[in-house]
Each structure stands twice: as structure tokens, then as C-alpha cells.
Amino acid sequence: MFNIGINGFGTIGRRVATAIQKQKDMWVKGVASTNPNWKTQDAAMQLPFYISLKNYGNNDSEDFKNIKEYFLKYGIRPKGTIFDLIEDVDLIVDATPKDVGRMNKDKIYTKKNYLNVIFQGGEKNGVARITFNANINYDDAIGEQFIRIPSCNTTAMLRYLKSLEDIAKIDNVFINLIRRGADPADPEEGPINDYVPSEIPSHHSEDVIAVDSSWKGRLITFSVKVPVTLMHMHNVIATGDFPCRDKILDAFYDNLRTIVIGGHDGIPTAAEIFEANKREDIPQIMILEKTLYIHNSTLIFSSYCHQEADVIPENIDAIRASLGFEDSLESVNRTNKYMELENTKKTLETYFPVY
Ligand code: NAD
């Protein structure tokens, strides 16, 4: 049984905790975060709770005593600081905001004699030697002390590009990412009435190349941020030598972490898909079947990804790889099974069938 701690209990940290609790070979020993709010109350109701002090103080510090009082007012009784939690676990999943993970690495994690850590996509590539995708480089990550999970967009691209590469000879890929402006429970991000384009290429292609260097010189991404909270949308144009439409759809079908969305009337919107799934998380990448179009040596299709959810299965597989579990296929199967990905797939394929 792997003992896991989580530092940062926001959009990603909460979901990783839930997914770990569903597995049979790992459990959450404790959760740490900085300040009391409804998310920390939620954490402390189900799991031992620890304080991460922004100035990296320990539980002898004046700051700890002061902030502990503040937590107690929320009904949260912290067991100590993040420094206590790391002594009790094999691995920490760091799900703190962008760039905080790198500082935590220097100030907290490397203070323990040996601690494995999974970082998220807000950290730069250099935070870990391996940027991870379960279908692509699990074996390289076995026993690796530090692993980075790339962003939600990068995880999505890696999934559908891998399925395509297995059945086609691809020359170049151009992807326009229409990025959600903020997560639903994030009142501080935006835009709320604008388009925010990226430079070309955007950083997303670099991130894909960090996992699979064969894309170097063949993948160009560019993005625009828009006032939507539901999902990201990718419009993909690929050139190369492709098999027929059915074979391409079959390649997407075969991966439990991808769902092919058809539909009775027109192309389902992101909001419709969410409603159909009772507004629950969708950890799979969704390929919109009615957008898939082949013109000579060019393939075009669109895809949605639920940004809050698609990186969660990769976090679980990265935990196993980092802690030395050697069978990548078995890890992916366990993660899929205990996260019940088959149910999400069945639900959405029932409401939005492909004829
Ligand atoms: P978030 O803001 O929702 O949550 C971060 C949590 O960390 C908050 O609860 C905050 O209180 C806590 N925190 C802040 N400073 C801390 C510190 N020093 N120590 C401990 N806890 C601290 O952020 P998020 O959206 O969950 O993002 C976390 C990471 O995951 C980022 O690297 C982000 O880029 C990446 N990511 C986010 C998404 C997404 O859609 N939200 C998708 C993929 C990857």
C-alpha cells in the first residue's frame, strides 16, 4: 500500500485525493494547504489535515500558532505542518498554484532524506526530469523521484496524437486550442468579454515535445482564451497518410481514456455533454465524430477536454510509476477501473451515439 500526501487542495488536489481514495493499492495519509476555507474544511472532514505555511515555518513557529487558531475557528484541527506530513508518506502530490511547486521542492521536499513528488503542469519542465503520459513514457518514469504531469491541454493532445500515430503516418499537425478562461469556481481569472490569443507557436507544442520528442518540428500549436469555464476545445489539422474514417474512429474508441461523441441532432456542445453526464467530471478526451473530415492527405477534427479532470488518471499512474510499480498496462487498467471510466464512456456513448 502506497502512503500518499497531497499539498494544495484546490481544483486538482481535491480530485487527485478522491481518485486515490478509490484505488486499492494506495491511500491518502494526509492533506496540506495554506489557509482555512470551504475546501480545507472539506479536506479536514475526510482526511488528516496539515498546514503549509507560506513562509515555510514549522510547528514551533509563531506563525503556525497564530494560523492554527484561525483554522480552529473553522472547526479544523491541524495535525501539524507539511514538514510533519512528509515524514509519514512515500510520495507527495504537489497541486499548489503555478510556480509554487518548484519553490516547495527546494524548501520542503528535498529536506527529507528521500521523498518522491508528482508536480503539475503549472511548473516548468525543469522541475522534474520526466514529464509524464501513461501511454507514452510510463516505463521511463519507473522509480523516478520527481515527475511532472503536463497541463490538461498537453495531456489531451498526447492522448489523441498517440492513437493517431499508431495507425497513420503523420507529417505535420497544427492545433488551434480554444482555451476556457477560468475554472467554474475561480472568480479571479478571465477574460469575461474578450479573446486572448497566444503567440505562434504557443508553449503547448513544447510541452508535448517534452514527453515525445518525435513531434519536434512537426507540431505547431496556437491558442485563444475565451470566456467559457466548461472545457477546452481543440481544432486539429494533420497532414500525412491516413487510413479510412472508420479506422481512425476505431483507434479513438480503443482507448478508454478517449470518448467518441456522435449525436442524434447536430454536434453536441460542451454544455450539453456536461448536462448529459449530470455535470460530473469527464476524465476522458472527447473526439467529435461529426467534425472528423478527410481531404486528400489532410485530416481535420475537433475535440473537447474537461480541464479539471483529464490529468487525474495520469496523476494516479505517475504515483505507481514513481514508486516502482513496473507494469504500465496493469496500472492504467487499475486506474481506469477504480475511477469507473467505463461508466462515463457508456453514458456519453449512449446519449451521443455514432451510427
Ligand atoms: P487551485 O488554485 O485551484 O488550487 C491550489 C490550492 O493550493 C489552493 O487550495 C491554495 O489554497 C493552495 N495553496 C496555495 N499556496 C500554497 C502553498 N504554498 N502550499 C500549499 N498549498 C497552497 O489550483 P489548481 O487549478 O488546482 O492548479 C494546481 C496545479 O495544477 C497548477 O500547476 C496548474 O497549472 C495545474 N493544472 C490545473 C488545471 C486546471 O484546470 N485547474 C488543469 C491541469 C493542471
CSV table of C-alpha atoms and ligand atoms in Angstrom, one decimal:
chain,number,residue,atom,x,y,z
A,1,MET,CA,0.0,0.0,0.0
A,2,PHE,CA,1.5,3.4,-1.0
A,3,ASN,CA,1.1,6.2,1.5
A,4,ILE,CA,0.4,9.5,-0.3
A,5,GLY,CA,0.2,13.1,0.9
A,6,ILE,CA,-1.3,16.0,-1.1
A,7,ASN,CA,-0.1,19.5,-0.8
A,8,GLY,CA,-2.6,22.1,-2.2
A,9,PHE,CA,-6.3,21.2,-2.1
A,10,GLY,CA,-7.8,23.2,-5.0
A,11,THR,CA,-9.2,22.1,-8.3
A,12,ILE,CA,-6.6,19.4,-9.0
A,13,GLY,CA,-5.6,18.4,-5.4
A,14,ARG,CA,-9.2,17.6,-4.4
A,15,ARG,CA,-9.8,15.4,-7.5
A,16,VAL,CA,-6.5,13.6,-7.0
A,17,ALA,CA,-7.4,12.8,-3.4
A,18,THR,CA,-10.8,11.4,-4.5
A,19,ALA,CA,-9.2,9.3,-7.2
A,20,ILE,CA,-6.6,7.9,-4.8
A,21,GLN,CA,-9.3,7.0,-2.3
A,22,LYS,CA,-10.9,4.9,-5.0
A,23,GLN,CA,-7.7,2.8,-5.7
A,24,LYS,CA,-6.9,-0.3,-3.8
A,25,ASP,CA,-3.1,0.0,-3.7
A,26,MET,CA,-2.7,3.5,-2.3
A,27,TRP,CA,-4.3,5.7,0.3
A,28,VAL,CA,-4.2,9.4,1.3
A,29,LYS,CA,-2.3,9.8,4.6
A,30,GLY,CA,-3.0,13.5,4.8
A,31,VAL,CA,-3.7,16.7,3.0
A,32,ALA,CA,-2.0,20.1,3.4
A,33,SER,CA,-3.0,23.6,2.4
A,34,THR,CA,-2.3,27.2,3.4
A,35,ASN,CA,-5.5,28.9,4.6
A,36,PRO,CA,-8.9,27.9,6.0
A,37,ASN,CA,-11.8,28.0,3.6
A,38,TRP,CA,-14.6,25.6,2.4
A,39,LYS,CA,-12.0,23.5,0.5
A,40,THR,CA,-9.9,22.9,3.6
A,41,GLN,CA,-13.0,22.2,5.7
A,42,ASP,CA,-13.9,19.6,3.1
A,43,ALA,CA,-10.4,18.1,3.3
A,44,ALA,CA,-10.3,18.1,7.1
A,45,MET,CA,-13.7,16.4,7.3
A,46,GLN,CA,-12.5,13.3,5.5
A,47,LEU,CA,-8.7,13.3,5.9
A,48,PRO,CA,-5.9,14.2,8.4
A,49,PHE,CA,-5.1,17.9,7.8
A,50,TYR,CA,-1.8,19.7,7.9
A,51,ILE,CA,-0.8,23.4,7.4
A,52,SER,CA,1.5,24.6,4.7
A,53,LEU,CA,2.9,27.9,5.9
A,54,LYS,CA,3.7,30.3,3.1
A,55,ASN,CA,7.0,31.2,4.8
A,56,TYR,CA,7.9,27.5,5.2
A,57,GLY,CA,7.8,27.7,9.0
A,58,ASN,CA,7.4,24.5,11.1
A,59,ASN,CA,5.1,23.9,14.1
A,60,ASP,CA,7.4,25.6,16.6
A,61,SER,CA,7.0,28.9,14.7
A,62,GLU,CA,4.9,31.8,15.9
A,63,ASP,CA,3.1,31.9,12.5
A,64,PHE,CA,2.0,28.3,13.0
A,65,LYS,CA,0.5,29.0,16.4
A,66,ASN,CA,-1.4,32.1,15.0
A,67,ILE,CA,-2.7,30.4,11.9
A,68,LYS,CA,-3.7,27.3,13.9
A,69,GLU,CA,-6.0,29.5,15.9
A,70,TYR,CA,-7.6,30.7,12.7
A,71,PHE,CA,-8.1,27.1,11.4
A,72,LEU,CA,-9.7,26.1,14.8
A,73,LYS,CA,-12.3,28.8,14.2
A,74,TYR,CA,-13.3,26.9,11.1
A,75,GLY,CA,-13.5,23.7,13.1
A,76,ILE,CA,-10.3,22.4,11.5
A,77,ARG,CA,-7.8,20.8,13.9
A,78,PRO,CA,-4.5,20.6,12.0
A,79,LYS,CA,-2.2,17.7,12.9
A,80,GLY,CA,0.9,19.7,12.2
A,81,THR,CA,2.7,21.2,9.2
A,82,ILE,CA,3.6,19.9,5.8
A,83,PHE,CA,7.0,19.0,7.4
A,84,ASP,CA,5.2,16.5,9.6
A,85,LEU,CA,3.2,15.1,6.7
A,86,ILE,CA,6.2,14.4,4.5
A,87,GLU,CA,7.8,12.2,7.3
A,88,ASP,CA,4.7,10.0,7.1
A,89,VAL,CA,4.4,9.4,3.4
A,90,ASP,CA,6.2,7.7,0.4
A,91,LEU,CA,5.1,10.4,-2.1
A,92,ILE,CA,3.6,13.9,-2.2
A,93,VAL,CA,1.3,15.1,-5.0
A,94,ASP,CA,2.0,18.8,-5.2
A,95,ALA,CA,-1.1,20.5,-6.6
A,96,THR,CA,-0.3,24.1,-5.5
A,97,PRO,CA,-0.6,27.0,-7.9
A,98,LYS,CA,1.8,27.7,-10.8
A,99,ASP,CA,5.5,28.0,-9.7
A,100,VAL,CA,4.8,27.3,-6.0
A,101,GLY,CA,5.7,23.6,-6.6
A,102,ARG,CA,9.2,24.4,-7.7
A,103,MET,CA,9.8,26.5,-4.5
A,104,ASN,CA,8.2,23.7,-2.4
A,105,LYS,CA,10.7,21.3,-4.0
A,106,ASP,CA,13.7,23.3,-2.6
A,107,LYS,CA,12.2,24.4,0.7
A,108,ILE,CA,10.2,21.3,1.7
A,109,TYR,CA,10.6,18.1,-0.3
A,110,THR,CA,14.3,17.9,-0.6
A,111,LYS,CA,14.6,18.5,3.2
A,112,LYS,CA,13.5,14.8,3.7
A,113,ASN,CA,16.2,12.3,3.1
A,114,TYR,CA,14.3,10.8,0.1
A,115,LEU,CA,10.7,11.8,-1.0
A,116,ASN,CA,9.0,11.1,-4.3
A,117,VAL,CA,7.0,14.0,-5.7
A,118,ILE,CA,4.5,14.4,-8.5
A,119,PHE,CA,4.3,18.0,-9.8
A,120,GLN,CA,1.6,19.6,-12.0
A,121,GLY,CA,1.7,21.4,-15.4
A,122,GLY,CA,1.9,24.9,-13.9
A,123,GLU,CA,5.5,24.1,-13.1
A,124,LYS,CA,8.2,24.5,-15.7
A,125,ASN,CA,9.6,21.3,-17.4
A,126,GLY,CA,12.8,21.5,-15.4
A,127,VAL,CA,11.1,20.8,-12.1
A,128,ALA,CA,11.4,17.1,-12.9
A,129,ARG,CA,13.5,15.0,-15.4
A,130,ILE,CA,10.3,13.3,-16.7
A,131,THR,CA,7.1,14.9,-18.0
A,132,PHE,CA,4.7,12.1,-17.9
A,133,ASN,CA,2.0,10.4,-20.0
A,134,ALA,CA,0.9,6.9,-19.1
A,135,ASN,CA,0.5,5.7,-22.7
A,136,ILE,CA,3.9,7.1,-23.8
A,137,ASN,CA,6.6,7.1,-21.2
A,138,TYR,CA,5.5,5.1,-18.2
A,139,ASP,CA,8.5,2.8,-18.4
A,140,ASP,CA,10.9,5.8,-18.3
A,141,ALA,CA,9.2,7.1,-15.2
A,142,ILE,CA,9.6,3.8,-13.1
A,143,GLY,CA,11.4,4.7,-9.9
A,144,GLU,CA,11.8,8.3,-10.8
A,145,GLN,CA,11.8,10.6,-7.7
A,146,PHE,CA,10.3,13.7,-9.4
A,147,ILE,CA,7.7,13.5,-12.1
A,148,ARG,CA,5.7,16.3,-13.8
A,149,ILE,CA,2.2,15.9,-15.2
A,150,PRO,CA,1.8,18.3,-18.1
A,151,SER,CA,-1.1,20.6,-18.5
A,152,CYS,CA,-4.7,19.5,-19.3
A,153,ASN,CA,-4.3,20.6,-22.9
A,154,THR,CA,-1.0,18.8,-23.3
A,155,THR,CA,-2.4,15.6,-21.8
A,156,ALA,CA,-5.3,15.8,-24.3
A,157,MET,CA,-3.1,16.3,-27.3
A,158,LEU,CA,-0.8,13.5,-26.2
A,159,ARG,CA,-3.8,11.1,-26.0
A,160,TYR,CA,-5.3,11.7,-29.4
A,161,LEU,CA,-1.9,12.1,-31.2
A,162,LYS,CA,-0.8,8.7,-29.8
A,163,SER,CA,-3.9,7.0,-31.0
A,164,LEU,CA,-3.5,8.6,-34.4
A,165,GLU,CA,0.3,7.8,-34.7
A,166,ASP,CA,-0.4,4.1,-34.0
A,167,ILE,CA,-2.5,3.9,-37.3
A,168,ALA,CA,-1.2,6.6,-39.6
A,169,LYS,CA,1.9,8.2,-41.0
A,170,ILE,CA,1.7,11.8,-39.8
A,171,ASP,CA,3.8,14.6,-41.4
A,172,ASN,CA,2.6,17.8,-39.6
A,173,VAL,CA,0.0,18.7,-37.1
A,174,PHE,CA,-1.5,22.2,-36.5
A,175,ILE,CA,-3.7,22.6,-33.4
A,176,ASN,CA,-5.8,25.7,-32.5
A,177,LEU,CA,-6.7,25.5,-28.8
A,178,ILE,CA,-9.7,27.4,-27.7
A,179,ARG,CA,-9.0,27.7,-24.0
A,180,ARG,CA,-11.5,28.1,-21.2
A,181,GLY,CA,-10.9,31.4,-19.5
A,182,ALA,CA,-11.3,30.1,-15.9
A,183,ASP,CA,-12.4,27.1,-13.9
A,184,PRO,CA,-16.1,27.3,-12.8
A,185,ALA,CA,-15.1,28.0,-9.1
A,186,ASP,CA,-12.4,30.6,-10.0
A,187,PRO,CA,-13.7,34.1,-9.8
A,188,GLU,CA,-10.4,35.8,-10.3
A,189,GLU,CA,-9.4,34.6,-13.8
A,190,GLY,CA,-10.7,35.7,-17.2
A,191,PRO,CA,-11.4,37.1,-19.7
A,192,ILE,CA,-15.1,37.8,-19.3
A,193,ASN,CA,-15.6,39.6,-22.5
A,194,ASP,CA,-12.6,39.2,-24.8
A,195,TYR,CA,-10.4,36.9,-26.9
A,196,VAL,CA,-6.8,36.5,-25.7
A,197,PRO,CA,-4.6,35.0,-28.4
A,198,SER,CA,-1.2,33.4,-27.9
A,199,GLU,CA,1.9,33.8,-29.9
A,200,ILE,CA,2.6,31.1,-32.5
A,201,PRO,CA,3.7,28.6,-31.7
A,202,SER,CA,2.2,28.6,-28.2
A,203,HIS,CA,4.0,26.8,-25.3
A,204,HIS,CA,1.7,23.8,-25.6
A,205,SER,CA,3.7,22.2,-28.5
A,206,GLU,CA,6.9,22.4,-26.4
A,207,ASP,CA,5.1,20.6,-23.7
A,208,VAL,CA,4.1,17.7,-26.0
A,209,ILE,CA,7.7,17.5,-27.3
A,210,ALA,CA,8.9,17.3,-23.7
A,211,VAL,CA,7.1,14.0,-23.5
A,212,ASP,CA,7.5,12.8,-27.0
A,213,SER,CA,10.5,14.3,-28.9
A,214,SER,CA,9.4,12.8,-32.2
A,215,TRP,CA,7.0,15.8,-32.5
A,216,LYS,CA,9.8,18.2,-32.8
A,217,GLY,CA,9.4,20.3,-36.0
A,218,ARG,CA,6.1,18.6,-36.8
A,219,LEU,CA,3.7,20.2,-34.3
A,220,ILE,CA,2.5,23.8,-34.2
A,221,THR,CA,0.0,24.9,-31.6
A,222,PHE,CA,-1.6,28.3,-31.1
A,223,SER,CA,-4.4,29.3,-28.7
A,224,VAL,CA,-7.1,31.8,-27.8
A,225,LYS,CA,-8.5,32.2,-24.3
A,226,VAL,CA,-12.3,32.8,-24.3
A,227,PRO,CA,-15.0,33.5,-21.6
A,228,VAL,CA,-16.0,29.9,-21.0
A,229,THR,CA,-15.5,27.7,-17.9
A,230,LEU,CA,-16.6,24.3,-19.1
A,231,MET,CA,-13.9,22.8,-21.3
A,232,HIS,CA,-11.1,23.5,-23.7
A,233,MET,CA,-11.8,22.8,-27.4
A,234,HIS,CA,-9.1,21.8,-29.9
A,235,ASN,CA,-9.3,22.1,-33.6
A,236,VAL,CA,-6.8,19.8,-35.2
A,237,ILE,CA,-5.5,19.8,-38.8
A,238,ALA,CA,-3.0,17.0,-39.6
A,239,THR,CA,-1.2,16.2,-42.9
A,240,GLY,CA,0.1,12.7,-43.8
A,241,ASP,CA,-1.1,9.4,-44.9
A,242,PHE,CA,-4.3,8.3,-43.1
A,243,PRO,CA,-6.5,5.2,-43.2
A,244,CYS,CA,-10.2,5.5,-43.7
A,245,ARG,CA,-12.5,7.4,-41.4
A,246,ASP,CA,-13.8,4.2,-39.6
A,247,LYS,CA,-10.3,3.0,-38.8
A,248,ILE,CA,-9.4,6.4,-37.3
A,249,LEU,CA,-12.6,6.3,-35.2
A,250,ASP,CA,-11.8,2.8,-34.1
A,251,ALA,CA,-8.4,3.9,-32.9
A,252,PHE,CA,-10.0,6.5,-30.7
A,253,TYR,CA,-12.7,4.0,-29.5
A,254,ASP,CA,-10.0,1.6,-28.4
A,255,ASN,CA,-8.6,3.9,-25.7
A,256,LEU,CA,-10.8,4.0,-22.5
A,257,ARG,CA,-9.4,7.5,-21.9
A,258,THR,CA,-11.0,8.8,-25.1
A,259,ILE,CA,-14.7,9.0,-26.0
A,260,VAL,CA,-16.0,9.4,-29.5
A,261,ILE,CA,-19.0,11.7,-29.3
A,262,GLY,CA,-21.6,11.3,-32.1
A,263,GLY,CA,-25.1,12.6,-31.6
A,264,HIS,CA,-28.6,12.4,-33.0
A,265,ASP,CA,-29.0,16.1,-33.9
A,266,GLY,CA,-26.0,18.0,-34.9
A,267,ILE,CA,-22.8,18.3,-32.9
A,268,PRO,CA,-23.2,18.3,-29.1
A,269,THR,CA,-21.9,21.3,-27.3
A,270,ALA,CA,-19.7,21.2,-24.3
A,271,ALA,CA,-22.6,22.3,-22.0
A,272,GLU,CA,-24.9,19.6,-23.4
A,273,ILE,CA,-22.3,16.9,-22.8
A,274,PHE,CA,-21.8,18.1,-19.2
A,275,GLU,CA,-25.6,18.0,-18.7
A,276,ALA,CA,-25.8,14.6,-20.2
A,277,ASN,CA,-23.1,13.4,-17.7
A,278,LYS,CA,-25.1,15.0,-14.8
A,279,ARG,CA,-22.3,17.7,-14.5
A,280,GLU,CA,-19.9,15.1,-13.2
A,281,ASP,CA,-16.2,15.1,-14.1
A,282,ILE,CA,-15.2,13.7,-17.5
A,283,PRO,CA,-11.6,12.5,-17.3
A,284,GLN,CA,-11.6,11.3,-21.0
A,285,ILE,CA,-10.8,13.3,-24.1
A,286,MET,CA,-13.8,13.7,-26.3
A,287,ILE,CA,-13.5,13.4,-30.1
A,288,LEU,CA,-16.4,15.0,-32.1
A,289,GLU,CA,-17.2,12.4,-34.7
A,290,LYS,CA,-19.2,14.7,-36.9
A,291,THR,CA,-16.2,17.1,-37.3
A,292,LEU,CA,-13.8,14.3,-38.5
A,293,TYR,CA,-13.1,15.1,-42.1
A,294,ILE,CA,-10.5,13.8,-44.6
A,295,HIS,CA,-9.5,15.7,-47.6
A,296,ASN,CA,-6.8,14.0,-49.7
A,297,SER,CA,-3.8,13.9,-47.3
A,298,THR,CA,-5.3,16.2,-44.7
A,299,LEU,CA,-7.3,15.1,-41.6
A,300,ILE,CA,-9.4,17.6,-39.6
A,301,PHE,CA,-11.3,17.0,-36.4
A,302,SER,CA,-12.3,18.8,-33.1
A,303,SER,CA,-12.1,17.6,-29.6
A,304,TYR,CA,-13.1,18.8,-26.1
A,305,CYS,CA,-11.2,18.2,-22.8
A,306,HIS,CA,-12.5,18.8,-19.3
A,307,GLN,CA,-9.6,20.7,-17.9
A,308,GLU,CA,-10.3,19.9,-14.3
A,309,ALA,CA,-10.4,16.1,-14.8
A,310,ASP,CA,-8.3,14.8,-17.7
A,311,VAL,CA,-5.0,14.9,-15.8
A,312,ILE,CA,-6.3,12.9,-12.8
A,313,PRO,CA,-5.8,9.4,-14.3
A,314,GLU,CA,-2.2,10.4,-15.3
A,315,ASN,CA,-1.5,11.5,-11.7
A,316,ILE,CA,-2.6,8.1,-10.4
A,317,ASP,CA,-0.4,6.2,-12.9
A,318,ALA,CA,2.5,8.6,-12.2
A,319,ILE,CA,2.3,7.7,-8.5
A,320,ARG,CA,2.6,4.0,-9.3
A,321,ALA,CA,5.5,4.5,-11.8
A,322,SER,CA,7.4,6.8,-9.4
A,323,LEU,CA,7.0,4.2,-6.5
A,324,GLY,CA,8.4,1.4,-8.7
A,325,PHE,CA,5.2,-0.4,-10.0
A,326,GLU,CA,6.6,-1.8,-13.2
A,327,ASP,CA,3.5,-2.9,-15.2
A,328,SER,CA,2.2,0.1,-17.1
A,329,LEU,CA,-0.7,-1.7,-18.6
A,330,GLU,CA,-1.9,-3.0,-15.3
A,331,SER,CA,-1.5,0.5,-13.8
A,332,VAL,CA,-3.6,2.0,-16.5
A,333,ASN,CA,-6.3,-0.7,-16.2
A,334,ARG,CA,-6.5,-0.3,-12.4
A,335,THR,CA,-6.8,3.5,-12.6
A,336,ASN,CA,-9.5,3.2,-15.3
A,337,LYS,CA,-11.4,0.5,-13.4
A,338,TYR,CA,-11.4,2.2,-10.0
A,339,MET,CA,-12.1,5.7,-11.5
A,340,GLU,CA,-15.0,3.9,-13.3
A,341,LEU,CA,-14.1,5.4,-16.7
A,342,GLU,CA,-16.1,2.8,-18.4
A,343,ASN,CA,-19.3,4.2,-16.9
A,344,THR,CA,-18.6,7.7,-18.2
A,345,LYS,CA,-17.8,6.3,-21.6
A,346,LYS,CA,-21.0,4.2,-21.7
A,347,THR,CA,-23.2,7.2,-20.6
A,348,LEU,CA,-21.9,9.6,-23.2
A,349,GLU,CA,-21.8,7.0,-26.0
A,350,THR,CA,-25.4,6.1,-25.2
A,351,TYR,CA,-26.6,9.8,-25.4
A,352,PHE,CA,-24.4,10.7,-28.3
A,353,PRO,CA,-24.0,7.5,-30.4
A,354,VAL,CA,-22.1,7.2,-33.7
A,355,TYR,CA,-24.2,5.5,-36.4
B,1,NAD,P1,-6.1,26.0,-7.4
B,1,NAD,O1,-5.8,27.4,-7.2
B,1,NAD,O2,-7.5,25.5,-7.6
B,1,NAD,O3,-5.6,25.2,-6.1
B,1,NAD,C1,-4.4,25.4,-5.5
B,1,NAD,C2,-4.5,25.1,-4.0
B,1,NAD,O4,-3.2,25.3,-3.4
B,1,NAD,C3,-5.4,26.2,-3.3
B,1,NAD,O5,-6.3,25.4,-2.5
B,1,NAD,C4,-4.5,27.0,-2.5
B,1,NAD,O6,-5.1,27.5,-1.3
B,1,NAD,C5,-3.4,26.1,-2.2
B,1,NAD,N1,-2.1,26.7,-2.0
B,1,NAD,C6,-1.6,27.9,-2.4
B,1,NAD,N2,-0.3,28.1,-2.0
B,1,NAD,C7,0.0,27.0,-1.3
B,1,NAD,C8,1.2,26.6,-0.7
B,1,NAD,N3,2.3,27.4,-0.7
B,1,NAD,N4,1.3,25.4,-0.1
B,1,NAD,C9,0.2,24.6,-0.1
B,1,NAD,N5,-1.0,24.9,-0.7
B,1,NAD,C10,-1.0,26.1,-1.3
B,1,NAD,O7,-5.1,25.4,-8.5
B,1,NAD,P2,-5.3,24.2,-9.5
B,1,NAD,O8,-6.2,24.7,-10.6
B,1,NAD,O9,-5.7,23.0,-8.7
B,1,NAD,O10,-3.9,24.1,-10.1
B,1,NAD,C11,-2.9,23.3,-9.4
B,1,NAD,C12,-1.8,22.9,-10.4
B,1,NAD,O11,-2.4,22.1,-11.4
B,1,NAD,C13,-1.2,24.1,-11.2
B,1,NAD,O12,0.2,23.7,-11.5
B,1,NAD,C14,-2.0,24.1,-12.5
B,1,NAD,O13,-1.3,24.7,-13.6
B,1,NAD,C15,-2.2,22.6,-12.7
B,1,NAD,N6,-3.4,22.3,-13.5
B,1,NAD,C16,-4.6,22.9,-13.4
B,1,NAD,C17,-5.7,22.6,-14.2
B,1,NAD,C18,-7.0,23.3,-14.1
B,1,NAD,O14,-7.8,23.2,-15.0
B,1,NAD,N7,-7.3,23.9,-13.0
B,1,NAD,C19,-5.6,21.6,-15.1
B,1,NAD,C20,-4.3,20.9,-15.2
B,1,NAD,C21,-3.3,21.3,-14.4
